[in-house]
PDB file of C-alpha atoms in Angstrom:
ATOM      1  CA  UNK A 190     -12.893 -11.048  -3.430  1.00  0.00           C
ATOM      2  CA  UNK A 191     -15.931 -10.078  -5.431  1.00  0.00           C
ATOM      3  CA  UNK A 192     -15.675 -11.545  -9.034  1.00  0.00           C
ATOM      4  CA  UNK A 193     -16.250  -8.819 -11.658  1.00  0.00           C
ATOM      5  CA  UNK A 194     -15.397  -8.481 -15.434  1.00  0.00           C
ATOM      6  CA  UNK A 195     -12.069  -7.385 -16.309  1.00  0.00           C
ATOM      7  CA  UNK A 196     -13.614  -4.090 -17.628  1.00  0.00           C
ATOM      8  CA  UNK A 197     -15.283  -3.472 -14.128  1.00  0.00           C
ATOM      9  CA  UNK A 198     -11.871  -4.187 -12.418  1.00  0.00           C
ATOM     10  CA  UNK A 199     -10.216  -1.641 -14.653  1.00  0.00           C
ATOM     11  CA  UNK A 200     -12.799   0.966 -13.705  1.00  0.00           C
ATOM     12  CA  UNK A 201     -12.273   0.339  -9.972  1.00  0.00           C
ATOM     13  CA  UNK A 202      -8.435   0.697 -10.555  1.00  0.00           C
ATOM     14  CA  UNK A 203      -8.878   4.113 -12.178  1.00  0.00           C
ATOM     15  CA  UNK A 204     -11.244   5.298  -9.473  1.00  0.00           C
ATOM     16  CA  UNK A 205      -8.877   4.199  -6.823  1.00  0.00           C
ATOM     17  CA  UNK A 206      -6.066   6.082  -8.626  1.00  0.00           C
ATOM     18  CA  UNK A 207      -8.259   9.214  -8.827  1.00  0.00           C
ATOM     19  CA  UNK A 208      -8.901   8.989  -5.126  1.00  0.00           C
ATOM     20  CA  UNK A 209      -5.248   8.541  -4.139  1.00  0.00           C
ATOM     21  CA  UNK A 210      -4.461  11.736  -6.173  1.00  0.00           C
ATOM     22  CA  UNK A 211      -7.381  13.630  -4.749  1.00  0.00           C
ATOM     23  CA  UNK A 212      -6.369  12.813  -1.264  1.00  0.00           C
ATOM     24  CA  UNK A 213      -2.781  13.769  -1.836  1.00  0.00           C
ATOM     25  CA  UNK A 214      -1.462  10.222  -1.398  1.00  0.00           C
ATOM     26  CA  UNK A 215       0.385  10.594  -4.614  1.00  0.00           C
ATOM     27  CA  UNK A 216       1.293  13.382  -6.960  1.00  0.00           C
ATOM     28  CA  UNK A 217       1.487  13.425 -10.848  1.00  0.00           C
ATOM     29  CA  UNK A 218       3.062  10.079 -12.119  1.00  0.00           C
ATOM     30  CA  UNK A 219       4.009   8.888  -8.803  1.00  0.00           C
ATOM     31  CA  UNK A 220       2.806   5.609  -7.085  1.00  0.00           C
ATOM     32  CA  UNK A 221       1.353   2.405  -8.631  1.00  0.00           C
ATOM     33  CA  UNK A 222      -1.430   0.046  -7.881  1.00  0.00           C
ATOM     34  CA  UNK A 223      -2.355  -3.425  -9.083  1.00  0.00           C
ATOM     35  CA  UNK A 224      -5.043  -6.121  -8.866  1.00  0.00           C
ATOM     36  CA  UNK A 225      -4.723  -9.812  -9.347  1.00  0.00           C
ATOM     37  CA  UNK A 226      -7.924 -10.686 -11.086  1.00  0.00           C
ATOM     38  CA  UNK A 227      -7.143 -14.159 -12.196  1.00  0.00           C
ATOM     39  CA  UNK A 228      -4.780 -16.876 -10.708  1.00  0.00           C
ATOM     40  CA  UNK A 229      -1.948 -15.715 -13.065  1.00  0.00           C
ATOM     41  CA  UNK A 230      -3.046 -12.409 -14.338  1.00  0.00           C
ATOM     42  CA  UNK A 231      -2.620  -8.916 -12.820  1.00  0.00           C
ATOM     43  CA  UNK A 232      -3.792  -5.357 -13.856  1.00  0.00           C
ATOM     44  CA  UNK A 233      -1.209  -2.720 -12.882  1.00  0.00           C
ATOM     45  CA  UNK A 234      -0.630   0.856 -13.755  1.00  0.00           C
ATOM     46  CA  UNK A 235       1.533   1.833 -16.585  1.00  0.00           C
ATOM     47  CA  UNK A 236       4.816   3.626 -16.168  1.00  0.00           C
ATOM     48  CA  UNK A 237       4.903   7.346 -16.525  1.00  0.00           C
ATOM     49  CA  UNK A 238       1.209   8.096 -16.506  1.00  0.00           C
ATOM     50  CA  UNK A 239      -0.502  10.709 -14.351  1.00  0.00           C
ATOM     51  CA  UNK A 240      -2.592   8.703 -11.791  1.00  0.00           C
ATOM     52  CA  UNK A 241      -5.280  11.343 -11.238  1.00  0.00           C
ATOM     53  CA  UNK A 242      -6.620  11.131 -14.651  1.00  0.00           C
ATOM     54  CA  UNK A 243      -5.711   7.521 -15.774  1.00  0.00           C
ATOM     55  CA  UNK A 244      -8.309   5.878 -18.012  1.00  0.00           C
ATOM     56  CA  UNK A 245      -9.453   2.197 -17.321  1.00  0.00           C
ATOM     57  CA  UNK A 246      -8.010   1.012 -20.636  1.00  0.00           C
ATOM     58  CA  UNK A 247      -4.612   2.266 -19.744  1.00  0.00           C
ATOM     59  CA  UNK A 248      -3.955  -0.473 -17.174  1.00  0.00           C
ATOM     60  CA  UNK A 249      -1.332  -3.189 -18.224  1.00  0.00           C
ATOM     61  CA  UNK A 250      -1.852  -6.974 -17.911  1.00  0.00           C
ATOM     62  CA  UNK A 251       1.173  -8.891 -16.627  1.00  0.00           C
ATOM     63  CA  UNK A 252       1.758 -12.367 -15.312  1.00  0.00           C
ATOM     64  CA  UNK A 253       2.981 -13.475 -11.829  1.00  0.00           C
ATOM     65  CA  UNK A 254       6.712 -12.822 -13.150  1.00  0.00           C
ATOM     66  CA  UNK A 255       5.847  -9.327 -14.221  1.00  0.00           C
ATOM     67  CA  UNK A 256       5.942 -10.233 -17.907  1.00  0.00           C
ATOM     68  CA  UNK A 257       3.786  -7.924 -19.921  1.00  0.00           C
ATOM     69  CA  UNK A 258       0.745  -9.812 -21.566  1.00  0.00           C
ATOM     70  CA  UNK A 259      -1.067  -6.743 -23.069  1.00  0.00           C
ATOM     71  CA  UNK A 260      -1.403  -2.964 -22.991  1.00  0.00           C
ATOM     72  CA  UNK A 261      -0.122  -0.044 -25.024  1.00  0.00           C
ATOM     73  CA  UNK A 262       2.654   1.040 -22.410  1.00  0.00           C
ATOM     74  CA  UNK A 263       5.143  -0.358 -20.338  1.00  0.00           C
ATOM     75  CA  UNK A 264       4.145  -1.685 -16.948  1.00  0.00           C
ATOM     76  CA  UNK A 265       5.075   0.242 -13.787  1.00  0.00           C
ATOM     77  CA  UNK A 266       8.782   0.129 -12.963  1.00  0.00           C
ATOM     78  CA  UNK A 267       7.805  -1.288  -9.534  1.00  0.00           C
ATOM     79  CA  UNK A 268       6.036  -4.259 -11.104  1.00  0.00           C
ATOM     80  CA  UNK A 269       8.283  -6.733  -9.439  1.00  0.00           C
ATOM     81  CA  UNK A 270       7.521  -5.261  -5.886  1.00  0.00           C
ATOM     82  CA  UNK A 271       3.912  -6.108  -6.784  1.00  0.00           C
ATOM     83  CA  UNK A 272       4.605  -9.636  -8.018  1.00  0.00           C
ATOM     84  CA  UNK A 273       6.732 -10.350  -4.944  1.00  0.00           C
ATOM     85  CA  UNK A 274       3.426  -9.666  -2.691  1.00  0.00           C
ATOM     86  CA  UNK A 275       1.261 -11.964  -4.921  1.00  0.00           C
ATOM     87  CA  UNK A 276       3.803 -14.868  -5.037  1.00  0.00           C
ATOM     88  CA  UNK A 277       4.402 -14.739  -1.233  1.00  0.00           C
ATOM     89  CA  UNK A 278       0.653 -13.985  -0.052  1.00  0.00           C
ATOM     90  CA  UNK A 279      -1.972 -16.168  -1.832  1.00  0.00           C
ATOM     91  CA  UNK A 280      -4.655 -14.447   0.298  1.00  0.00           C
ATOM     92  CA  UNK A 281      -3.944 -10.962  -1.299  1.00  0.00           C
ATOM     93  CA  UNK A 282      -5.474  -9.673  -4.306  1.00  0.00           C
ATOM     94  CA  UNK A 283      -4.579  -6.003  -4.485  1.00  0.00           C
ATOM     95  CA  UNK A 284      -1.506  -3.868  -3.671  1.00  0.00           C
ATOM     96  CA  UNK A 285      -1.189   0.050  -3.497  1.00  0.00           C
ATOM     97  CA  UNK A 286       2.057   1.754  -3.642  1.00  0.00           C
ATOM     98  CA  UNK A 287       1.832   5.504  -2.661  1.00  0.00           C
ATOM     99  CA  UNK A 288       3.873   8.454  -1.371  1.00  0.00           C
ATOM    100  CA  UNK A 289       1.771   9.639   1.442  1.00  0.00           C
ATOM    101  CA  UNK A 290       3.570  12.940   2.754  1.00  0.00           C
ATOM    102  CA  UNK A 291       2.975  12.354   6.537  1.00  0.00           C
ATOM    103  CA  UNK A 292       4.160   8.772   6.421  1.00  0.00           C
ATOM    104  CA  UNK A 293       7.205   9.597   4.354  1.00  0.00           C
ATOM    105  CA  UNK A 294       7.856  12.765   6.770  1.00  0.00           C
ATOM    106  CA  UNK A 295       8.091  10.337   9.718  1.00  0.00           C
ATOM    107  CA  UNK A 296      10.906   8.355   7.960  1.00  0.00           C
ATOM    108  CA  UNK A 297      12.814  11.437   7.051  1.00  0.00           C
ATOM    109  CA  UNK A 298      12.758  12.562  10.715  1.00  0.00           C
ATOM    110  CA  UNK A 299      13.965   9.099  11.824  1.00  0.00           C
ATOM    111  CA  UNK A 300      10.463   8.318  13.597  1.00  0.00           C
ATOM    112  CA  UNK A 301       8.079   5.549  13.488  1.00  0.00           C
ATOM    113  CA  UNK A 302       4.340   5.393  13.820  1.00  0.00           C
ATOM    114  CA  UNK A 303       4.645   2.812  16.619  1.00  0.00           C
ATOM    115  CA  UNK A 304       2.042   0.065  17.298  1.00  0.00           C
ATOM    116  CA  UNK A 305       0.459   0.889  20.559  1.00  0.00           C
ATOM    117  CA  UNK A 306      -1.005   4.410  20.369  1.00  0.00           C
ATOM    118  CA  UNK A 307      -4.329   4.140  18.538  1.00  0.00           C
ATOM    119  CA  UNK A 308      -6.896   1.287  19.083  1.00  0.00           C
ATOM    120  CA  UNK A 309      -8.092   1.467  15.481  1.00  0.00           C
ATOM    121  CA  UNK A 310      -4.569   0.695  14.319  1.00  0.00           C
ATOM    122  CA  UNK A 311      -4.188  -2.246  16.546  1.00  0.00           C
ATOM    123  CA  UNK A 312      -7.738  -3.546  15.362  1.00  0.00           C
ATOM    124  CA  UNK A 313      -7.492  -2.971  11.699  1.00  0.00           C
ATOM    125  CA  UNK A 314      -3.747  -2.762  10.817  1.00  0.00           C
ATOM    126  CA  UNK A 315      -1.585  -3.959  13.577  1.00  0.00           C
ATOM    127  CA  UNK A 316       2.133  -2.905  13.629  1.00  0.00           C
ATOM    128  CA  UNK A 317       3.224  -0.671  10.659  1.00  0.00           C
ATOM    129  CA  UNK A 318       7.002  -1.517  10.248  1.00  0.00           C
ATOM    130  CA  UNK A 319       9.422   0.616   8.342  1.00  0.00           C
ATOM    131  CA  UNK A 320      11.280  -1.234   5.760  1.00  0.00           C
ATOM    132  CA  UNK A 321      15.177  -0.001   5.447  1.00  0.00           C
ATOM    133  CA  UNK A 322      15.842   2.218   2.553  1.00  0.00           C
ATOM    134  CA  UNK A 323      16.558   0.528  -0.868  1.00  0.00           C
ATOM    135  CA  UNK A 324      16.842   2.185  -4.364  1.00  0.00           C
ATOM    136  CA  UNK A 325      13.334   2.886  -5.752  1.00  0.00           C
ATOM    137  CA  UNK A 326      12.486   0.659  -8.750  1.00  0.00           C
ATOM    138  CA  UNK A 327      15.305  -1.584  -8.297  1.00  0.00           C
ATOM    139  CA  UNK A 328      15.470  -5.348  -7.515  1.00  0.00           C
ATOM    140  CA  UNK A 329      16.424  -4.234  -3.932  1.00  0.00           C
ATOM    141  CA  UNK A 330      12.860  -3.350  -3.123  1.00  0.00           C
ATOM    142  CA  UNK A 331      11.206  -6.797  -3.617  1.00  0.00           C
ATOM    143  CA  UNK A 332      14.016  -8.363  -1.693  1.00  0.00           C
ATOM    144  CA  UNK A 333      13.802  -5.997   1.053  1.00  0.00           C
ATOM    145  CA  UNK A 334       9.994  -6.297   1.510  1.00  0.00           C
ATOM    146  CA  UNK A 335       9.781 -10.110   1.541  1.00  0.00           C
ATOM    147  CA  UNK A 336      10.249 -10.965   5.244  1.00  0.00           C
ATOM    148  CA  UNK A 337       7.824  -8.047   6.126  1.00  0.00           C
ATOM    149  CA  UNK A 338       4.920  -8.784   3.751  1.00  0.00           C
ATOM    150  CA  UNK A 339       4.669 -12.341   5.317  1.00  0.00           C
ATOM    151  CA  UNK A 340       3.377 -10.753   8.432  1.00  0.00           C
ATOM    152  CA  UNK A 341       2.119  -7.378   7.699  1.00  0.00           C
ATOM    153  CA  UNK A 342      -0.534  -5.736   5.287  1.00  0.00           C
ATOM    154  CA  UNK A 343       0.816  -2.079   5.683  1.00  0.00           C
ATOM    155  CA  UNK A 344       4.565  -1.096   5.475  1.00  0.00           C
ATOM    156  CA  UNK A 345       6.378   2.262   5.227  1.00  0.00           C
ATOM    157  CA  UNK A 346       9.344   2.163   2.818  1.00  0.00           C
ATOM    158  CA  UNK A 347      11.923   4.354   4.442  1.00  0.00           C
ATOM    159  CA  UNK A 348      12.188   7.798   2.638  1.00  0.00           C
ATOM    160  CA  UNK A 349      10.093   6.349  -0.320  1.00  0.00           C
ATOM    161  CA  UNK A 350       6.534   5.594   0.464  1.00  0.00           C
ATOM    162  CA  UNK A 351       3.801   3.226   1.652  1.00  0.00           C
ATOM    163  CA  UNK A 352       2.817  -0.324   0.625  1.00  0.00           C
ATOM    164  CA  UNK A 353      -0.541  -1.778   1.557  1.00  0.00           C
ATOM    165  CA  UNK A 354      -1.923  -5.138   0.811  1.00  0.00           C
ATOM    166  CA  UNK A 355      -5.585  -6.027   0.681  1.00  0.00           C
ATOM    167  CA  UNK A 356      -7.961  -8.979  -0.110  1.00  0.00           C
ATOM    168  CA  UNK A 357      -9.708  -6.493  -2.322  1.00  0.00           C
ATOM    169  CA  UNK A 358      -8.716  -3.336  -4.074  1.00  0.00           C
ATOM    170  CA  UNK A 359     -10.844  -1.301  -1.523  1.00  0.00           C
ATOM    171  CA  UNK A 360      -9.473  -3.232   1.408  1.00  0.00           C
ATOM    172  CA  UNK A 361      -5.891  -2.047   0.157  1.00  0.00           C
ATOM    173  CA  UNK A 362      -7.060   1.559  -0.348  1.00  0.00           C
ATOM    174  CA  UNK A 363      -8.618   1.703   3.022  1.00  0.00           C
ATOM    175  CA  UNK A 364      -5.520   0.603   4.810  1.00  0.00           C
ATOM    176  CA  UNK A 365      -3.566   3.267   2.994  1.00  0.00           C
ATOM    177  CA  UNK A 366      -6.017   5.924   3.948  1.00  0.00           C
ATOM    178  CA  UNK A 367      -6.147   4.792   7.495  1.00  0.00           C
ATOM    179  CA  UNK A 368      -2.217   4.572   7.643  1.00  0.00           C
ATOM    180  CA  UNK A 369      -1.821   8.168   6.382  1.00  0.00           C
ATOM    181  CA  UNK A 370      -4.619   9.330   8.864  1.00  0.00           C
ATOM    182  CA  UNK A 371      -2.656   7.782  11.820  1.00  0.00           C
ATOM    183  CA  UNK A 372       0.593   9.533  10.640  1.00  0.00           C
ATOM    184  CA  UNK A 373      -1.273  12.956  10.607  1.00  0.00           C
ATOM    185  CA  UNK A 374      -2.660  12.233  14.131  1.00  0.00           C
ATOM    186  CA  UNK A 375       0.679  11.310  15.490  1.00  0.00           C
ATOM    187  CA  UNK A 376       2.386  14.571  13.806  1.00  0.00           C
ATOM    188  CA  UNK A 377      -0.383  16.706  15.558  1.00  0.00           C
ATOM    189  CA  UNK A 378       0.100  14.853  18.805  1.00  0.00           C
ATOM    190  CA  UNK A 379       3.879  15.250  18.853  1.00  0.00           C
ATOM    191  CA  UNK A 380       3.261  19.068  18.554  1.00  0.00           C
ATOM    192  CA  UNK A 381       1.073  19.163  21.529  1.00  0.00           C
ATOM    193  CA  UNK A 382       3.193  17.053  24.105  1.00  0.00           C
ATOM    194  CA  UNK A 383       4.382  13.427  24.882  1.00  0.00           C
ATOM    195  CA  UNK A 384       2.313  10.851  23.110  1.00  0.00           C
ATOM    196  CA  UNK A 385       0.780   8.338  25.328  1.00  0.00           C
ATOM    197  CA  UNK A 386       0.822   4.489  24.604  1.00  0.00           C
ATOM    198  CA  UNK A 387      -2.126   2.169  25.174  1.00  0.00           C
ATOM    199  CA  UNK A 388      -1.311   0.049  28.335  1.00  0.00           C
ATOM    200  CA  UNK A 389      -0.668  -3.585  28.309  1.00  0.00           C
ATOM    201  CA  UNK A 390      -4.052  -4.236  29.649  1.00  0.00           C
ATOM    202  CA  UNK A 391      -5.733  -1.987  27.072  1.00  0.00           C
ATOM    203  CA  UNK A 392      -3.728  -3.925  24.338  1.00  0.00           C
ATOM    204  CA  UNK A 393      -4.909  -7.254  25.643  1.00  0.00           C
ATOM    205  CA  UNK A 394      -8.494  -6.357  25.570  1.00  0.00           C
ATOM    206  CA  UNK A 395      -8.140  -5.174  21.967  1.00  0.00           C
ATOM    207  CA  UNK A 396      -6.267  -8.408  20.921  1.00  0.00           C
ATOM    208  CA  UNK A 397      -9.277 -10.398  22.460  1.00  0.00           C
ATOM    209  CA  UNK A 398     -11.558  -8.632  19.970  1.00  0.00           C
ATOM    210  CA  UNK A 399      -9.531  -9.790  16.947  1.00  0.00           C
ATOM    211  CA  UNK A 400      -8.827 -13.195  18.366  1.00  0.00           C
TER     212      UNK A 400
END
């Protein structure tokens, strides 16, 4: 992670929120993102604010337990989902939670994105599991994601949204962007006919590239 001033991190967070809104990954006050910029300090979106027009100064500072340190508003209601990630994954510095339409649509239809369709998914994200449904903003969510985030950087929350983890803010955003793109490709492919999997031999070659 590149070290910057808190002010610079705030600007980056506001820019990513704006991009998430512009790309239709979130709407209105939906979604939340965070950045661990010190060992025990996290910048996170406030609750109930439009992410498309958020200002750098609006972000809230919390500790690793989700307690508010500074800021004018309340932190996101999903704050404990974010802190669960940072407690379990010391390598992670940023988290995005969005409501990408195609990813959510797959869960509403009882489908998953699979893990053996597109080479770029195997290389950059790996398997994208679906976390069973839990009540949004409740303590059920951090409990449910625990075993998944130990081994995955990109998750779909059943009928809720997406969760991506990154070693930087832009890394987390890129994983979100790629995941929704994959969902769009899979949606189109299913309209045209049966979807082809990568063969075991093709997968083996890809895994050699990342080993």
